[in-house]
Amino acid sequence: MNVSDALRGRFIVLGVTGSIAAYKSIELARRLTQAGATVQVVMSRSATEFVRPITFQALTYRPVEVEMFQIQDERAAGHVAMGREAEVIVVAPATAHVISRLANGMADDLIATTVLATSAPVVIAPAMETHMWQNPATQENIARLRARGVRVVDPESGPLASGDVGPGRLASLEKIEAAVVDALSSSAALAGRRVIVTAGPTVEAIDPVRFVSNRSSGKMGYAIAQAARDAGAEVTLVTGPTALRAPNGVRVIPVESAEDMQDAVLAVLPEMDAVVMAAAIADYRPLEVSHRKIKKRDAGSELTIRMTENPDVLKAIIAARRPKTIVVGFKAESGEATAEAERMLREKKVDLVIANDISDPSSVFGSDTDRVTFVSADGVEALPVLAKTEVARRLVAKLAERLAR
Ligand code: CTP
């Protein structure tokens, strides 16, 4: 898709903060507008010390917003409305100061508030003096933003306004524009596709009140369901009991046992383009389920529960799928996860395995982050520690790419 096709008719919020590089965002605003986008410029107070709002206004044909409470249409809670309306927010140049405020979720000016109020993708293009860029504080803030899914267009090396030479120069406008296009197009990457995601633990009954289960929180699966929905897919979420609220716009099928989960998945499998098996399905269930509550009186001082093997849902899916349906499995191990994932890829004939080592503190059950490795016929790709929402976004990008092949 060329740049104009990708940008025509899109609503872009361009945040400009107080760096000398602000003069370059004048050209960025012009380019985006010329390509057919509606560009709403929001300037920080200090940005107006470098360039004047009127310049942006003349090039974008729209009034520029500067400070909260001066916003043109506060009746509609302007800052929230803008965040909601935006299809992408790009902050260019982004100073060390705004990066720190965004990393901390502050809401002290219009740019920060708009970013906080949006569910649209966010692109930032940092520009600052080399030492400020390299300072661990800035690097930590950047890492936190990346982990939340913010796209960072890294600054380039070159002579800086301070007289130094080093990294810190605003990336080229081509690169920033490409990141904006990428952020916009990924939101339709799975348009027209049907995806089923399993999530959470299964619950295997012992008697009417007791069960055997596991510590799966469901966070990964729910994040994948949401990311797939955001990418335009029609999503079915088959979920064991969790404490999470299902994302809007997703069809939810609640289940309890591994057998329920298998029935639910196989029933809709023929329609599916992709199956993502994020659920922690119990490998065993009690051999006999007592229909009455087991009494201490009857069981005595020791109780033995015999377990029997559950169906391997993944195996059943592989056997029943259409050849075009992509199947993703998960492999959680205490150590050695990648080797196990490679074995699973070979033996179970899944298309992609997401491996994680649950002995790694960033990947323990229930956490919001994960350090995973994607293992497929394309090779082994170890990702850094990321928010589960970001892992989900990257998985969705992988699915989209494979489905497009
Ligand atoms: N899975 C499944 N059916 C089961 C158990 C697991 O479909 N009865 C799926 C999970 O959703 C996950 C993957 O299989 O995607 C996990 O693979 P598996 O080899 O079963 O992992 P473990 O059960 O962790 O492996 P192990 O054999 O070492 O117990």
Tab-separated table of C-alpha atoms and ligand atoms in Angstrom:
chain	number	residue	atom	x	y	z
A	1	MET	CA	0.000	0.000	0.000
A	2	ASN	CA	1.437	3.402	-0.833
A	3	VAL	CA	1.561	6.187	1.728
A	4	SER	CA	-1.398	8.124	0.327
A	5	ASP	CA	-3.640	5.048	0.263
A	6	ALA	CA	-2.765	4.336	3.865
A	7	LEU	CA	-3.294	7.885	5.110
A	8	ARG	CA	-6.242	9.167	3.095
A	9	GLY	CA	-9.208	9.993	5.310
A	10	ARG	CA	-7.475	8.981	8.559
A	11	PHE	CA	-7.596	11.109	11.702
A	12	ILE	CA	-4.125	11.687	13.120
A	13	VAL	CA	-3.292	13.586	16.285
A	14	LEU	CA	0.192	15.102	16.028
A	15	GLY	CA	1.683	16.109	19.377
A	16	VAL	CA	4.533	18.601	19.159
A	17	THR	CA	6.729	19.189	22.217
A	18	GLY	CA	9.455	21.693	23.027
A	19	SER	CA	12.549	20.688	21.124
A	20	ILE	CA	14.379	22.616	18.447
A	21	ALA	CA	13.332	19.761	16.142
A	22	ALA	CA	9.757	21.135	16.386
A	23	TYR	CA	10.439	22.975	13.117
A	24	LYS	CA	10.689	19.584	11.399
A	25	SER	CA	7.200	18.587	12.486
A	26	ILE	CA	5.859	21.465	10.440
A	27	GLU	CA	6.999	19.520	7.396
A	28	LEU	CA	5.612	16.288	8.907
A	29	ALA	CA	2.193	17.931	9.376
A	30	ARG	CA	2.311	19.143	5.781
A	31	ARG	CA	3.216	15.715	4.403
A	32	LEU	CA	0.509	13.893	6.358
A	33	THR	CA	-2.092	16.465	5.298
A	34	GLN	CA	-0.984	16.289	1.651
A	35	ALA	CA	-1.379	12.521	1.786
A	36	GLY	CA	-5.043	13.035	2.629
A	37	ALA	CA	-5.054	12.647	6.419
A	38	THR	CA	-6.831	14.991	8.816
A	39	VAL	CA	-4.086	16.187	11.137
A	40	GLN	CA	-5.000	17.668	14.491
A	41	VAL	CA	-1.929	19.348	15.938
A	42	VAL	CA	-1.566	19.616	19.706
A	43	MET	CA	1.341	21.683	20.978
A	44	SER	CA	2.877	21.803	24.402
A	45	ARG	CA	3.418	25.286	25.800
A	46	SER	CA	7.159	25.012	25.333
A	47	ALA	CA	6.770	23.903	21.715
A	48	THR	CA	5.184	27.275	21.006
A	49	GLU	CA	8.475	28.886	22.043
A	50	PHE	CA	10.111	27.207	19.049
A	51	VAL	CA	7.393	27.359	16.397
A	52	ARG	CA	4.096	29.173	16.142
A	53	PRO	CA	0.692	27.475	16.140
A	54	ILE	CA	-0.377	29.595	13.169
A	55	THR	CA	2.161	27.812	10.953
A	56	PHE	CA	0.602	24.416	11.681
A	57	GLN	CA	-2.856	25.871	11.378
A	58	ALA	CA	-2.152	27.179	7.896
A	59	LEU	CA	-0.790	23.816	6.752
A	60	THR	CA	-3.398	21.535	8.329
A	61	TYR	CA	-6.429	23.796	7.821
A	62	ARG	CA	-7.390	23.203	11.442
A	63	PRO	CA	-7.090	25.183	14.656
A	64	VAL	CA	-4.177	24.018	16.787
A	65	GLU	CA	-4.771	23.004	20.370
A	66	VAL	CA	-2.303	24.218	22.942
A	67	GLU	CA	-3.217	24.005	26.585
A	68	MET	CA	-5.950	22.130	28.384
A	69	PHE	CA	-9.000	24.265	29.083
A	70	GLN	CA	-8.286	26.431	26.076
A	71	ILE	CA	-9.389	23.535	23.961
A	72	GLN	CA	-11.925	24.620	21.360
A	73	ASP	CA	-14.686	22.223	22.263
A	74	GLU	CA	-14.481	21.504	25.956
A	75	ARG	CA	-18.226	20.795	26.043
A	76	ALA	CA	-17.475	17.377	24.601
A	77	ALA	CA	-14.630	16.775	27.077
A	78	GLY	CA	-12.260	17.687	24.245
A	79	HIS	CA	-9.178	15.907	25.480
A	80	VAL	CA	-11.018	12.626	25.867
A	81	ALA	CA	-12.903	13.082	22.621
A	82	MET	CA	-9.670	13.685	20.739
A	83	GLY	CA	-8.064	10.572	22.221
A	84	ARG	CA	-11.109	8.579	21.261
A	85	GLU	CA	-11.366	9.985	17.756
A	86	ALA	CA	-7.670	9.549	16.956
A	87	GLU	CA	-6.766	6.611	14.755
A	88	VAL	CA	-3.131	7.126	15.637
A	89	ILE	CA	-1.318	9.585	17.883
A	90	VAL	CA	2.203	10.606	16.916
A	91	VAL	CA	4.353	12.682	19.251
A	92	ALA	CA	7.178	14.221	17.205
A	93	PRO	CA	9.471	15.558	18.440
A	94	ALA	CA	9.126	13.893	21.841
A	95	THR	CA	11.335	15.487	24.493
A	96	ALA	CA	12.846	13.623	27.446
A	97	HIS	CA	10.265	15.414	29.573
A	98	VAL	CA	7.192	14.255	27.661
A	99	ILE	CA	8.618	10.728	27.440
A	100	SER	CA	8.939	10.681	31.213
A	101	ARG	CA	5.417	11.999	31.678
A	102	LEU	CA	3.926	9.483	29.260
A	103	ALA	CA	5.869	6.636	30.880
A	104	ASN	CA	4.363	7.639	34.222
A	105	GLY	CA	0.836	8.010	32.868
A	106	MET	CA	0.626	11.665	33.835
A	107	ALA	CA	-2.294	13.797	32.714
A	108	ASP	CA	-0.900	17.267	33.231
A	109	ASP	CA	-1.320	18.668	29.753
A	110	LEU	CA	-3.300	18.070	26.623
A	111	ILE	CA	-0.803	15.769	24.894
A	112	ALA	CA	-0.385	13.537	27.962
A	113	THR	CA	-4.135	13.466	28.578
A	114	THR	CA	-4.922	12.608	24.988
A	115	VAL	CA	-2.432	9.731	25.032
A	116	LEU	CA	-3.878	8.488	28.317
A	117	ALA	CA	-7.422	8.626	26.966
A	118	THR	CA	-6.783	6.777	23.721
A	119	SER	CA	-6.898	3.173	22.665
A	120	ALA	CA	-5.336	4.084	19.306
A	121	PRO	CA	-1.721	3.162	18.559
A	122	VAL	CA	0.846	5.700	19.744
A	123	VAL	CA	4.059	6.553	17.890
A	124	ILE	CA	6.776	8.675	19.471
A	125	ALA	CA	9.826	10.131	17.768
A	126	PRO	CA	12.297	11.270	20.448
A	127	ALA	CA	14.645	14.184	19.867
A	128	MET	CA	17.050	15.455	22.508
A	129	GLU	CA	20.635	16.011	23.420
A	130	THR	CA	22.748	12.811	23.394
A	131	HIS	CA	23.345	12.553	27.143
A	132	MET	CA	19.689	13.037	27.897
A	133	TRP	CA	18.826	10.284	25.408
A	134	GLN	CA	21.445	7.916	26.793
A	135	ASN	CA	20.590	8.620	30.425
A	136	PRO	CA	19.274	5.457	32.116
A	137	ALA	CA	16.199	7.378	33.259
A	138	THR	CA	15.222	8.119	29.660
A	139	GLN	CA	16.142	4.624	28.498
A	140	GLU	CA	14.019	3.072	31.242
A	141	ASN	CA	11.095	5.295	30.303
A	142	ILE	CA	11.483	4.306	26.650
A	143	ALA	CA	11.595	0.620	27.608
A	144	ARG	CA	8.402	1.005	29.647
A	145	LEU	CA	6.612	2.725	26.801
A	146	ARG	CA	7.747	0.076	24.328
A	147	ALA	CA	6.569	-2.661	26.688
A	148	ARG	CA	3.129	-1.016	26.633
A	149	GLY	CA	3.070	-1.155	22.869
A	150	VAL	CA	4.118	2.408	22.086
A	151	ARG	CA	6.068	2.475	18.811
A	152	VAL	CA	9.328	4.335	19.222
A	153	VAL	CA	11.053	5.732	16.135
A	154	ASP	CA	14.634	5.822	17.379
A	155	PRO	CA	16.545	9.069	17.016
A	156	GLU	CA	19.456	9.187	14.612
A	157	SER	CA	23.095	10.080	15.155
A	158	GLY	CA	24.455	13.358	13.902
A	159	PRO	CA	25.405	16.902	14.888
A	160	LEU	CA	23.004	18.237	17.530
A	161	ALA	CA	21.921	21.745	18.474
A	162	SER	CA	24.118	21.476	21.592
A	163	GLY	CA	27.221	21.198	19.385
A	164	ASP	CA	27.686	17.526	20.311
A	165	VAL	CA	27.633	14.731	17.810
A	166	GLY	CA	25.745	11.580	18.761
A	167	PRO	CA	22.331	9.936	18.892
A	168	GLY	CA	19.443	12.271	19.635
A	169	ARG	CA	18.484	13.788	16.304
A	170	LEU	CA	14.847	13.383	15.295
A	171	ALA	CA	14.480	10.415	12.925
A	172	SER	CA	13.882	11.202	9.272
A	173	LEU	CA	10.347	12.221	8.355
A	174	GLU	CA	10.182	9.193	6.044
A	175	LYS	CA	10.780	6.907	9.003
A	176	ILE	CA	8.213	8.656	11.178
A	177	GLU	CA	5.676	8.578	8.383
A	178	ALA	CA	6.366	4.871	7.816
A	179	ALA	CA	5.754	4.164	11.520
A	180	VAL	CA	2.438	6.031	11.323
A	181	VAL	CA	1.408	4.062	8.235
A	182	ASP	CA	2.416	0.822	9.924
A	183	ALA	CA	0.431	1.682	13.056
A	184	LEU	CA	-2.641	2.468	10.952
A	185	SER	CA	-2.450	-0.558	8.702
A	186	SER	CA	-1.880	-3.074	11.484
A	187	SER	CA	-5.347	-2.254	12.746
A	188	ALA	CA	-6.870	-3.930	9.697
A	189	ALA	CA	-4.332	-6.724	9.482
A	190	LEU	CA	-6.867	-9.441	10.345
A	191	ALA	CA	-9.928	-7.858	8.737
A	192	GLY	CA	-12.351	-10.557	7.596
A	193	ARG	CA	-10.487	-13.310	9.472
A	194	ARG	CA	-11.981	-15.591	12.097
A	195	VAL	CA	-9.832	-16.389	15.068
A	196	ILE	CA	-10.499	-18.616	18.067
A	197	VAL	CA	-8.527	-18.094	21.249
A	198	THR	CA	-8.605	-20.372	24.282
A	199	ALA	CA	-7.693	-18.857	27.628
A	200	GLY	CA	-7.457	-19.445	31.339
A	201	PRO	CA	-7.319	-22.681	33.286
A	202	THR	CA	-9.632	-25.645	33.031
A	203	VAL	CA	-11.464	-26.858	36.086
A	204	GLU	CA	-11.856	-30.591	36.596
A	205	ALA	CA	-14.544	-31.592	39.050
A	206	ILE	CA	-13.937	-33.928	41.970
A	207	ASP	CA	-17.431	-33.582	43.405
A	208	PRO	CA	-20.128	-30.864	43.212
A	209	VAL	CA	-18.027	-28.412	45.245
A	210	ARG	CA	-14.401	-29.372	44.695
A	211	PHE	CA	-12.132	-29.324	41.695
A	212	VAL	CA	-8.560	-29.620	40.407
A	213	SER	CA	-7.253	-26.643	38.458
A	214	ASN	CA	-4.117	-24.546	37.888
A	215	ARG	CA	-2.790	-21.008	38.356
A	216	SER	CA	-3.454	-19.690	34.850
A	217	SER	CA	-4.830	-16.119	35.077
A	218	GLY	CA	-6.067	-15.976	31.479
A	219	LYS	CA	-4.284	-12.652	30.902
A	220	MET	CA	-2.323	-13.830	27.866
A	221	GLY	CA	-5.327	-15.322	26.092
A	222	TYR	CA	-7.539	-12.308	26.810
A	223	ALA	CA	-4.809	-9.977	25.539
A	224	ILE	CA	-4.583	-12.024	22.334
A	225	ALA	CA	-8.360	-11.946	21.877
A	226	GLN	CA	-8.306	-8.174	22.273
A	227	ALA	CA	-5.342	-7.671	19.935
A	228	ALA	CA	-6.973	-9.855	17.282
A	229	ARG	CA	-10.215	-7.890	17.645
A	230	ASP	CA	-8.267	-4.611	17.353
A	231	ALA	CA	-6.754	-5.960	14.147
A	232	GLY	CA	-10.224	-6.440	12.717
A	233	ALA	CA	-10.725	-10.182	13.283
A	234	GLU	CA	-13.978	-11.820	14.312
A	235	VAL	CA	-12.898	-13.368	17.597
A	236	THR	CA	-14.273	-16.276	19.624
A	237	LEU	CA	-12.841	-16.603	23.125
A	238	VAL	CA	-13.262	-20.015	24.745
A	239	THR	CA	-12.368	-19.437	28.340
A	240	GLY	CA	-12.064	-21.320	31.580
A	241	PRO	CA	-13.026	-19.441	34.752
A	242	THR	CA	-10.939	-16.259	35.226
A	243	ALA	CA	-11.275	-12.981	37.118
A	244	LEU	CA	-11.027	-10.985	33.893
A	245	ARG	CA	-13.590	-9.029	31.961
A	246	ALA	CA	-13.839	-10.180	28.371
A	247	PRO	CA	-12.979	-7.558	25.755
A	248	ASN	CA	-15.996	-5.934	24.086
A	249	GLY	CA	-16.898	-7.177	20.658
A	250	VAL	CA	-15.605	-10.695	21.244
A	251	ARG	CA	-17.852	-13.787	21.317
A	252	VAL	CA	-17.264	-15.516	24.643
A	253	ILE	CA	-17.868	-19.225	25.263
A	254	PRO	CA	-17.320	-20.022	28.950
A	255	VAL	CA	-16.256	-23.585	29.717
A	256	GLU	CA	-15.004	-25.522	32.712
A	257	SER	CA	-13.323	-28.803	31.867
A	258	ALA	CA	-10.827	-29.806	29.179
A	259	GLU	CA	-13.536	-31.909	27.550
A	260	ASP	CA	-15.904	-28.890	27.440
A	261	MET	CA	-13.116	-26.850	25.938
A	262	GLN	CA	-12.444	-29.465	23.281
A	263	ASP	CA	-16.143	-29.675	22.347
A	264	ALA	CA	-16.423	-25.889	22.122
A	265	VAL	CA	-13.334	-25.520	19.940
A	266	LEU	CA	-14.082	-28.413	17.599
A	267	ALA	CA	-17.639	-27.164	17.066
A	268	VAL	CA	-16.446	-23.912	15.474
A	269	LEU	CA	-13.098	-25.073	14.060
A	270	PRO	CA	-14.271	-25.477	10.424
A	271	GLU	CA	-14.965	-21.730	10.139
A	272	MET	CA	-11.660	-20.616	11.643
A	273	ASP	CA	-8.616	-19.078	9.966
A	274	ALA	CA	-6.501	-19.348	13.111
A	275	VAL	CA	-6.599	-21.116	16.465
A	276	VAL	CA	-4.533	-19.818	19.383
A	277	MET	CA	-4.307	-22.275	22.264
A	278	ALA	CA	-3.350	-20.075	25.185
A	279	ALA	CA	-5.437	-22.013	27.732
A	280	ALA	CA	-3.674	-24.027	30.410
A	281	ILE	CA	-5.638	-27.204	29.835
A	282	ALA	CA	-5.379	-29.754	32.613
A	283	ASP	CA	-3.613	-32.881	31.424
A	284	TYR	CA	-5.537	-35.040	33.905
A	285	ARG	CA	-8.966	-35.110	35.517
A	286	PRO	CA	-10.396	-37.147	38.357
A	287	LEU	CA	-11.308	-40.582	37.022
A	288	GLU	CA	-14.579	-40.587	38.888
A	289	VAL	CA	-16.641	-37.518	39.685
A	290	SER	CA	-18.701	-38.006	42.804
A	291	HIS	CA	-22.206	-36.702	42.297
A	292	ARG	CA	-22.536	-36.123	46.031
A	293	LYS	CA	-20.214	-34.062	48.159
A	294	ILE	CA	-17.507	-36.349	49.516
A	295	LYS	CA	-17.847	-36.652	53.302
A	296	LYS	CA	-14.897	-36.882	55.669
A	297	ARG	CA	-16.881	-39.480	57.499
A	298	ASP	CA	-16.897	-41.725	54.423
A	299	ALA	CA	-13.362	-40.983	53.166
A	300	GLY	CA	-11.485	-41.468	56.432
A	301	SER	CA	-8.028	-40.088	57.188
A	302	GLU	CA	-6.660	-40.448	53.654
A	303	LEU	CA	-8.353	-39.667	50.389
A	304	THR	CA	-7.020	-40.933	47.093
A	305	ILE	CA	-8.200	-39.301	43.903
A	306	ARG	CA	-7.301	-41.306	40.822
A	307	MET	CA	-6.720	-39.212	37.747
A	308	THR	CA	-7.151	-40.100	34.114
A	309	GLU	CA	-5.688	-38.433	31.070
A	310	ASN	CA	-7.648	-35.617	29.411
A	311	PRO	CA	-7.959	-35.390	25.639
A	312	ASP	CA	-5.116	-33.489	23.988
A	313	VAL	CA	-7.150	-30.697	22.431
A	314	LEU	CA	-4.287	-29.443	20.300
A	315	LYS	CA	-3.853	-32.898	18.764
A	316	ALA	CA	-7.554	-33.108	17.993
A	317	ILE	CA	-7.435	-29.680	16.344
A	318	ILE	CA	-4.450	-30.597	14.195
A	319	ALA	CA	-6.235	-33.764	13.080
A	320	ALA	CA	-9.471	-31.934	12.229
A	321	ARG	CA	-8.318	-28.584	10.834
A	322	ARG	CA	-8.460	-27.469	7.234
A	323	PRO	CA	-4.888	-27.269	5.919
A	324	LYS	CA	-5.105	-23.481	5.705
A	325	THR	CA	-6.029	-22.976	9.365
A	326	ILE	CA	-3.083	-21.717	11.392
A	327	VAL	CA	-2.616	-23.337	14.785
A	328	VAL	CA	-0.603	-21.755	17.599
A	329	GLY	CA	0.404	-23.685	20.716
A	330	PHE	CA	1.944	-22.541	23.986
A	331	LYS	CA	4.730	-24.208	25.875
A	332	ALA	CA	5.283	-23.148	29.458
A	333	GLU	CA	8.196	-24.928	31.089
A	334	SER	CA	10.403	-24.532	34.111
A	335	GLY	CA	13.573	-24.035	32.027
A	336	GLU	CA	14.330	-25.544	28.570
A	337	ALA	CA	11.176	-24.077	27.062
A	338	THR	CA	12.645	-23.436	23.609
A	339	ALA	CA	13.904	-27.001	23.143
A	340	GLU	CA	10.506	-28.331	24.233
A	341	ALA	CA	8.807	-25.920	21.842
A	342	GLU	CA	10.933	-27.167	18.947
A	343	ARG	CA	9.951	-30.691	19.806
A	344	MET	CA	6.282	-29.687	19.917
A	345	LEU	CA	6.575	-27.957	16.532
A	346	ARG	CA	7.981	-31.134	14.995
A	347	GLU	CA	5.846	-33.714	16.722
A	348	LYS	CA	2.471	-31.984	16.926
A	349	LYS	CA	2.755	-30.177	13.577
A	350	VAL	CA	1.536	-26.850	14.899
A	351	ASP	CA	2.528	-23.748	12.929
A	352	LEU	CA	3.890	-21.648	15.754
A	353	VAL	CA	4.794	-22.323	19.362
A	354	ILE	CA	5.095	-19.595	21.960
A	355	ALA	CA	7.543	-20.778	24.574
A	356	ASN	CA	8.096	-19.259	27.950
A	357	ASP	CA	10.206	-20.200	30.892
A	358	ILE	CA	7.989	-19.832	33.954
A	359	SER	CA	10.990	-19.968	36.268
A	360	ASP	CA	11.944	-16.547	34.847
A	361	PRO	CA	10.558	-13.926	37.298
A	362	SER	CA	9.158	-11.832	34.438
A	363	SER	CA	7.095	-14.770	33.169
A	364	VAL	CA	5.533	-16.312	36.266
A	365	PHE	CA	1.862	-17.282	36.073
A	366	GLY	CA	-0.390	-14.317	36.730
A	367	SER	CA	2.100	-11.570	35.815
A	368	ASP	CA	1.400	-8.790	33.317
A	369	THR	CA	4.684	-9.333	31.518
A	370	ASP	CA	6.263	-12.227	29.713
A	371	ARG	CA	9.555	-13.104	28.113
A	372	VAL	CA	8.602	-15.428	25.280
A	373	THR	CA	10.223	-17.070	22.294
A	374	PHE	CA	8.383	-17.597	19.004
A	375	VAL	CA	9.333	-20.939	17.480
A	376	SER	CA	8.187	-21.767	13.951
A	377	ALA	CA	9.475	-23.104	10.647
A	378	ASP	CA	10.826	-19.571	10.110
A	379	GLY	CA	13.188	-20.025	13.054
A	380	VAL	CA	13.537	-19.121	16.710
A	381	GLU	CA	12.843	-15.532	17.751
A	382	ALA	CA	13.523	-14.649	21.389
A	383	LEU	CA	11.672	-11.505	22.471
A	384	PRO	CA	12.659	-9.272	25.393
A	385	VAL	CA	10.462	-8.888	28.487
A	386	LEU	CA	7.247	-7.325	27.212
A	387	ALA	CA	3.773	-6.546	28.452
A	388	LYS	CA	1.408	-9.394	27.595
A	389	THR	CA	-0.574	-6.913	25.519
A	390	GLU	CA	2.538	-6.290	23.427
A	391	VAL	CA	3.306	-10.007	23.072
A	392	ALA	CA	-0.288	-10.347	21.883
A	393	ARG	CA	0.144	-7.554	19.329
A	394	ARG	CA	3.279	-9.180	17.943
A	395	LEU	CA	1.584	-12.560	17.735
A	396	VAL	CA	-1.304	-10.984	15.837
A	397	ALA	CA	1.185	-9.392	13.416
A	398	LYS	CA	2.695	-12.862	12.889
A	399	LEU	CA	-0.711	-14.410	12.250
A	400	ALA	CA	-1.579	-11.683	9.769
A	401	GLU	CA	1.678	-12.155	7.930
A	402	ARG	CA	1.216	-15.945	7.720
A	403	LEU	CA	-2.394	-15.685	6.610
A	404	ALA	CA	-1.342	-13.283	3.877
A	405	ARG	CA	1.207	-15.744	2.454
B	1	CTP	N1	-3.062	-28.434	25.474
B	1	CTP	C1	-4.119	-29.087	24.894
B	1	CTP	N2	-4.719	-30.150	25.517
B	1	CTP	C2	-4.269	-30.579	26.706
B	1	CTP	C3	-3.159	-29.942	27.295
B	1	CTP	C4	-2.588	-28.871	26.654
B	1	CTP	O1	-4.539	-28.701	23.815
B	1	CTP	N3	-4.860	-31.591	27.286
B	1	CTP	C5	-2.460	-27.316	24.771
B	1	CTP	C6	-2.313	-26.021	25.556
B	1	CTP	O2	-3.389	-25.144	25.298
B	1	CTP	C7	-0.999	-25.465	25.052
B	1	CTP	C8	-0.223	-26.712	24.693
B	1	CTP	O3	-1.167	-27.723	24.451
B	1	CTP	O4	-1.170	-24.701	23.868
B	1	CTP	C9	0.686	-27.183	25.774
B	1	CTP	O5	1.331	-28.304	25.276
B	1	CTP	P1	1.628	-29.627	26.066
B	1	CTP	O6	2.673	-30.352	25.317
B	1	CTP	O7	0.401	-30.351	26.418
B	1	CTP	O8	2.212	-28.949	27.299
B	1	CTP	P2	2.303	-29.473	28.735
B	1	CTP	O9	1.027	-30.100	29.129
B	1	CTP	O10	2.815	-28.317	29.510
B	1	CTP	O11	3.458	-30.525	28.485
B	1	CTP	P3	3.879	-31.824	29.261
B	1	CTP	O12	3.618	-32.871	28.254
B	1	CTP	O13	5.324	-31.588	29.493
B	1	CTP	O14	3.039	-31.901	30.474
